[in-house]
Amino acid sequence: MKKRFSIWFGVLFVIYTLLIGWYLFFGANTELPNVYKGTSADPATFMNARQLELSHEFSRIKSLIYFVSIPLEWGIYLFVLYFGLSRVFRNWSKGISRFSFVQIAIYVILLMCINLILTFPLDYINYQVSQAYEISTQSFSSWMKDLFISFWVSNLFMILTVFVIYFFMNRKPKKWWLYAWLLSVPFTVFMMFIQPVVIDPLYNDFYRLEDKQLEEKILSMASRADIPAERVFEVDMSEKTNALNAYVTGIGSNLRIVLWDTTLNTLEDDEILFVMAHEMGHFVMHHLYFNLFASIFLSLIGLYIGAKLLKWAVARYGEKWGVSGINDIASLPVLLLIFSLLSFLVGPIENAVSRSAENDSDVYAIEMTEDPEAAIGAFQELTINGLSEVNPPGLVKFFRYGHPTMLERIHLLESYMPKEKEKMKAPSN
Ligand SMILES: [Zn+2]
């Protein structure tokens, strides 16, 4: 059983990696269509030869790592099941304590440790690649610290969630998914509420924007948009990355507009104002609440399908894996595998919805600031600083892009350029 699983998984994984690698580095057509050549969306007009080459390499290597990491996660869950580790972890945890909460905590921590150990090499490669291309400026110790924090934060949430799920599986074996979902609704809202003030500060330092003049400009724009913001937050990211970013997060009184300090150091004020107007667009068009409702709805569907598939999988393979029933904690890797598969499948749909929202925010921002030159400048800087690709391979866009490509975004902004300037920028042929 172990042998058959290892051979099958190993062979499929190697074939898959080779195919994806071939696609990313040779197969995909990322030639800029002729109509865009020489326009502001053409990276050759704002990046030098070296930047072009680096962005090409860097974004492909990053995508390869992403595409490899997905089946690797599935492989880890299957490995834990086929090699009997799940059964062993359950027996250990039962031997240590008779309290189900402690048993679940021990089991989850052991499973997460195995996961950490097996995914560490790829995480480390990912970090090293970002270092080599000078995107990450983070020291190894700071990187390890973040890894450590996220390990324990996710352990904590995982233990609580798993405890609730298995509690309902024991009490309500048929409708556990519904009860778990009902409880997850207030929890999701609560998490979104505390995220910016409790979770995010565990990783980075947040403080009020130091540049008072700029804050004044941003807040006056916010009041024009009827946003009740009183302050703008700056986050210290330059010790970790060279990439630029800004975002709106949290709900209710914890809503925060956040700017990475890298953005402040790199962009001109009018460029920052465009970026801020984009973030305000998300707020004005209620994208955060839409996301909240969408994730609550998707979790209902996910839990329902998850319950059906878990029942089927345990009935069919439970004996081989040493899993006695769905309410046996040893079935957790099966459930995690199912959730991971489902979220992989729904990812491209979420991306497409998100791309459309991002497009709406871009339109909102350009109509508010009426400064296409600054907006295009901001996007060009974003591309250079993140070594991102203006026109990524189709599969990469499908699976990874929650934003339109820079080609699409800059092209949209160009349509707002005054006609005279557009003519001057058009290719001469
Ligand atoms: Zn956005």
XYZ file of C-alpha atoms and ligand atoms in Angstrom:
430
model
C 0.000 0.000 0.000
C 2.731 2.423 1.076
C 4.858 1.362 -1.861
C 2.077 1.707 -4.400
C 1.138 5.142 -3.076
C 4.769 6.332 -3.086
C 5.412 5.157 -6.655
C 2.184 6.593 -8.034
C 2.478 9.894 -6.257
C 6.187 10.234 -7.047
C 5.742 9.516 -10.772
C 2.744 11.833 -11.161
C 4.461 14.597 -9.189
C 7.589 14.478 -11.367
C 5.571 14.471 -14.615
C 3.422 17.354 -13.355
C 6.451 19.418 -12.274
C 8.165 18.883 -15.635
C 5.023 19.868 -17.549
C 4.433 23.006 -15.471
C 8.123 23.928 -15.702
C 8.057 23.492 -19.479
C 4.899 25.579 -19.743
C 6.225 28.435 -17.607
C 9.692 28.662 -19.119
C 9.078 27.675 -22.762
C 5.481 26.866 -23.654
C 3.493 29.908 -22.586
C 3.212 32.766 -25.039
C 3.822 36.025 -23.178
C 4.798 38.110 -26.195
C 3.270 41.541 -25.908
C 0.565 41.886 -28.573
C 1.620 44.404 -31.245
C -1.022 46.986 -30.312
C 0.610 47.460 -26.903
C 4.189 47.815 -28.146
C 5.640 51.216 -27.347
C 2.698 52.194 -25.109
C 3.049 52.902 -21.373
C 1.987 49.301 -20.750
C 5.015 47.979 -22.657
C 7.634 47.133 -20.000
C 10.387 47.948 -22.497
C 9.378 51.626 -22.176
C 9.947 51.786 -18.412
C 12.279 48.923 -17.480
C 15.894 48.488 -18.517
C 17.172 45.281 -20.157
C 18.385 43.840 -16.869
C 15.098 44.556 -15.059
C 13.199 42.956 -17.942
C 15.299 39.816 -17.771
C 15.113 39.589 -13.983
C 11.345 40.120 -13.863
C 10.917 37.416 -16.481
C 13.003 34.900 -14.496
C 11.802 35.875 -11.058
C 8.078 35.697 -11.764
C 8.475 32.314 -13.478
C 10.462 30.772 -10.636
C 7.905 32.102 -8.142
C 5.053 30.632 -10.174
C 6.837 27.276 -10.418
C 7.220 27.208 -6.625
C 3.517 28.020 -6.257
C 2.385 25.303 -8.665
C 4.656 22.703 -7.030
C 3.532 23.584 -3.512
C -0.123 22.694 -4.157
C 0.159 18.968 -4.932
C 2.908 18.808 -2.327
C 0.378 19.787 0.341
C -2.007 17.071 -0.872
C 0.906 14.630 -0.927
C 1.717 15.373 2.707
C -1.846 14.572 3.860
C -1.852 11.343 1.833
C 1.602 10.423 3.142
C 0.429 10.881 6.745
C -2.549 8.610 6.015
C -0.870 5.886 3.935
C 2.168 5.593 6.227
C -0.084 5.220 9.285
C 1.228 8.378 10.964
C -2.268 9.715 11.521
C -3.182 6.561 13.420
C 0.055 6.726 15.441
C -0.506 10.405 16.356
C -4.045 9.614 17.505
C -2.836 6.726 19.684
C -0.109 8.870 21.244
C -2.490 11.725 22.002
C -4.963 9.294 23.575
C -2.163 7.795 25.655
C -1.136 11.180 27.018
C -4.499 12.572 28.117
C -8.092 11.485 28.568
C -9.474 14.979 27.837
C -10.609 15.292 24.253
C -9.463 18.920 23.985
C -5.904 18.003 25.000
C -5.938 14.972 22.690
C -6.980 17.167 19.780
C -4.375 19.799 20.644
C -1.587 17.186 20.724
C -2.771 15.569 17.504
C -3.007 18.919 15.671
C 0.419 20.091 16.842
C 2.020 16.800 15.722
C 0.328 17.025 12.315
C 1.347 20.663 11.895
C 4.943 19.789 12.859
C 5.132 17.143 10.131
C 3.651 19.653 7.708
C 6.173 22.311 8.757
C 9.129 19.941 8.362
C 8.021 18.686 4.943
C 7.164 22.112 3.514
C 10.205 23.843 5.012
C 12.587 23.117 2.083
C 10.214 24.733 -0.431
C 9.506 27.677 1.906
C 13.230 28.157 2.333
C 13.842 28.031 -1.441
C 11.060 30.575 -1.883
C 12.718 32.889 0.643
C 16.153 32.413 -0.944
C 14.815 33.205 -4.420
C 13.277 36.471 -3.174
C 16.615 37.271 -1.529
C 18.614 36.475 -4.653
C 16.431 38.799 -6.757
C 16.595 41.474 -4.062
C 12.835 41.552 -3.536
C 13.106 40.316 0.028
C 15.320 42.359 2.326
C 14.440 40.237 5.336
C 17.184 38.679 7.445
C 17.084 34.921 8.000
C 16.328 35.362 11.709
C 13.415 37.713 11.030
C 12.088 35.283 8.409
C 12.328 32.404 10.882
C 10.563 34.531 13.486
C 7.618 35.122 11.098
C 7.504 31.407 10.316
C 7.458 30.624 14.023
C 4.673 33.131 14.774
C 2.522 31.900 11.916
C 3.106 28.279 13.005
C 1.690 28.989 16.475
C -1.069 31.344 15.334
C -2.324 28.730 12.881
C -1.956 25.992 15.508
C -4.127 27.972 17.877
C -6.906 28.542 15.320
C -6.614 25.016 14.008
C -6.984 23.474 17.490
C -10.093 25.560 18.240
C -11.677 24.866 14.844
C -10.894 21.155 14.899
C -12.199 20.820 18.434
C -15.527 22.401 17.429
C -15.822 20.269 14.277
C -15.126 16.951 16.049
C -17.348 17.952 18.947
C -20.272 18.269 16.517
C -19.220 15.134 14.625
C -19.620 13.185 17.873
C -22.901 14.796 18.898
C -24.557 15.357 15.492
C -22.958 12.899 13.058
C -25.396 13.765 10.222
C -25.611 17.546 10.513
C -22.224 18.413 12.031
C -21.324 20.542 9.011
C -24.363 22.776 9.559
C -23.654 23.332 13.270
C -19.982 23.966 12.580
C -20.954 26.494 9.917
C -23.433 28.291 12.204
C -20.694 28.715 14.773
C -18.171 29.769 12.123
C -20.242 32.799 11.059
C -19.743 34.954 14.184
C -16.170 33.646 14.397
C -15.361 34.772 10.816
C -16.844 38.226 11.466
C -14.932 38.476 14.740
C -11.659 37.441 13.067
C -12.100 40.031 10.341
C -12.766 42.617 13.047
C -9.658 41.806 15.122
C -7.291 41.006 12.204
C -5.837 44.532 11.803
C -5.435 45.213 15.522
C -4.515 41.790 16.925
C -3.078 39.535 14.224
C -1.295 41.895 11.805
C 0.756 43.655 14.533
C 2.228 40.261 15.491
C 4.229 40.406 12.270
C 4.919 44.094 11.650
C 4.933 47.479 13.363
C 2.032 49.785 12.532
C 2.018 53.478 13.282
C 0.254 56.620 12.208
C 1.463 58.040 8.892
C 4.386 60.325 9.718
C 4.121 62.604 6.699
C 1.403 64.952 8.000
C 1.069 66.856 4.732
C 0.412 63.646 2.844
C -1.990 62.423 5.510
C -3.884 65.706 5.157
C -4.211 65.158 1.398
C -5.319 61.544 1.849
C -7.895 62.422 4.510
C -9.343 65.263 2.455
C -9.747 62.805 -0.414
C -11.380 60.363 2.026
C -13.890 62.981 3.138
C -14.711 63.708 -0.529
C -15.515 59.996 -0.813
C -17.564 60.034 2.422
C -15.149 57.717 4.199
C -15.084 58.287 7.958
C -11.316 57.672 8.222
C -9.483 59.642 10.877
C -6.009 58.397 10.228
C -3.901 56.499 7.773
C -1.544 53.776 8.959
C 1.989 53.190 7.849
C 3.562 49.762 8.267
C 7.243 49.100 8.543
C 7.919 46.706 5.639
C 11.209 47.977 4.266
C 13.124 45.608 6.538
C 11.348 42.734 4.837
C 10.766 43.626 1.219
C 11.338 46.060 -1.613
C 7.849 45.467 -3.033
C 5.174 48.174 -2.785
C 1.671 47.773 -1.406
C -1.317 49.432 0.248
C -4.593 47.947 1.445
C -7.843 48.440 3.341
C -8.607 45.833 5.961
C -10.870 45.116 8.911
C -14.493 46.058 9.397
C -16.459 48.476 11.544
C -14.451 50.599 13.934
C -11.313 48.572 13.154
C -11.275 49.511 9.490
C -7.772 50.516 8.523
C -6.178 52.126 5.514
C -2.589 50.905 5.481
C 0.393 51.984 3.388
C 3.652 50.064 3.303
C 6.573 52.371 4.044
C 8.228 51.087 0.841
C 5.360 52.705 -1.079
C 5.903 55.981 0.770
C 9.635 55.901 0.063
C 9.298 55.106 -3.639
C 6.223 56.848 -5.010
C 5.541 60.557 -5.486
C 2.644 62.077 -3.534
C 0.284 62.198 -6.530
C 1.073 58.540 -7.279
C 0.337 57.599 -3.669
C -2.944 59.505 -3.886
C -3.993 57.362 -6.843
C -3.125 54.190 -4.901
C -5.127 55.505 -1.939
C -8.074 56.421 -4.155
C -8.028 52.826 -5.418
C -8.188 51.526 -1.829
C -11.011 53.959 -1.063
C -12.847 52.569 -4.082
C -12.867 49.159 -2.369
C -14.373 50.784 0.690
C -16.991 52.849 -1.144
C -18.099 49.866 -3.253
C -18.289 47.626 -0.118
C -15.861 45.036 -1.450
C -14.810 44.014 2.065
C -18.369 43.161 3.065
C -18.918 41.369 -0.216
C -15.812 39.259 0.518
C -17.058 38.549 4.012
C -20.454 37.341 2.779
C -18.879 35.379 -0.046
C -16.516 33.583 2.315
C -19.357 32.748 4.724
C -21.444 31.395 1.849
C -18.540 29.423 0.374
C -17.749 27.881 3.743
C -21.318 26.556 3.952
C -20.963 24.899 0.548
C -17.463 23.693 1.424
C -18.539 22.149 4.725
C -21.520 20.422 3.089
C -19.439 18.915 0.260
C -16.630 18.219 2.740
C -18.983 16.213 4.971
C -20.198 14.098 2.017
C -16.702 13.414 0.687
C -15.284 12.674 4.136
C -17.984 10.082 4.765
C -17.298 8.452 1.429
C -13.495 8.491 1.815
C -13.537 7.048 5.352
C -15.972 4.294 4.335
C -13.822 3.396 1.323
C -10.239 3.799 2.648
C -10.667 4.135 6.430
C -9.449 0.618 7.160
C -6.266 1.052 5.125
C -5.502 4.364 6.839
C -6.375 3.190 10.350
C -9.243 5.686 10.584
C -12.186 4.179 12.497
C -14.865 6.715 11.547
C -15.414 10.349 10.605
C -15.449 11.335 14.286
C -12.017 9.726 14.778
C -9.468 12.585 14.958
C -7.207 10.489 12.682
C -9.574 11.476 9.838
C -8.401 15.107 10.045
C -5.846 14.829 7.192
C -8.671 13.545 4.946
C -10.797 16.566 5.810
C -7.876 18.957 5.274
C -7.120 17.319 1.936
C -10.749 17.765 0.858
C -10.809 21.426 1.913
C -7.525 22.069 0.136
C -8.846 20.468 -3.078
C -12.075 22.468 -2.869
C -10.315 25.777 -2.282
C -7.972 25.015 -5.176
C -10.985 24.460 -7.437
C -12.806 27.592 -6.309
C -9.637 29.747 -6.414
C -9.892 30.709 -10.106
C -13.528 31.806 -9.623
C -12.556 33.938 -6.610
C -9.713 35.395 -8.669
C -12.024 36.313 -11.533
C -14.479 38.029 -9.169
C -11.608 39.821 -7.451
C -10.115 40.978 -10.788
C -13.419 42.543 -11.701
C -13.625 44.331 -8.320
C -10.032 45.556 -8.737
C -10.900 46.867 -12.177
C -13.869 48.767 -10.700
C -11.578 50.255 -8.056
C -9.114 51.385 -10.719
C -11.939 53.115 -12.589
C -13.141 54.712 -9.346
C -9.620 55.938 -8.538
C -8.862 57.432 -11.934
C -12.211 59.204 -12.047
C -11.576 60.612 -8.605
C -7.965 61.729 -9.095
C -8.199 62.551 -12.829
C -4.424 62.160 -13.066
C -3.680 59.267 -15.456
C -0.004 60.163 -15.668
C 0.495 59.711 -11.918
C -1.599 56.535 -11.967
C 0.451 54.993 -14.779
C 3.649 56.045 -12.996
C 2.475 54.282 -9.824
C 1.747 51.035 -11.683
C 5.068 51.137 -13.505
C 6.915 51.570 -10.194
C 4.890 48.725 -8.698
C 5.947 46.485 -11.577
C 9.633 47.385 -11.285
C 9.799 47.066 -7.501
C 8.039 43.713 -7.401
C 9.796 42.428 -10.560
C 6.357 41.366 -11.713
C 5.353 40.469 -15.210
C 3.208 42.842 -17.190
C 1.758 40.041 -19.309
C 1.924 36.742 -17.353
C 1.219 33.265 -18.824
C -2.508 32.473 -19.044
C -2.460 29.699 -16.417
C -0.631 31.967 -13.968
C -3.283 34.638 -14.398
C -6.068 32.057 -14.033
C -4.745 30.550 -10.793
C -2.815 33.384 -9.166
C -4.076 36.790 -10.257
C -6.581 38.455 -7.959
C -5.726 41.687 -9.793
C -5.922 42.350 -13.526
C -2.505 42.104 -15.191
C -0.472 45.318 -15.333
C -0.970 45.252 -19.094
C -4.731 45.490 -18.575
C -4.497 48.018 -15.749
C -2.152 50.432 -17.503
C -4.078 50.052 -20.752
C -7.276 51.048 -18.937
C -5.570 54.143 -17.505
C -4.244 55.123 -20.908
C -7.798 55.494 -22.156
C -8.115 58.370 -19.649
C -5.098 60.185 -21.084
C -5.918 63.502 -22.783
C -6.019 62.837 -26.533
C -2.979 65.002 -27.381
C -0.681 63.162 -24.996
C -1.929 59.803 -26.181
C -0.932 60.695 -29.723
C 2.553 61.688 -28.602
C 3.007 58.382 -26.769
C 1.717 56.246 -29.642
C 4.301 54.217 -31.564
C 5.651 56.063 -34.602
C 5.060 53.319 -37.170
Zn -7.271 46.753 -4.862
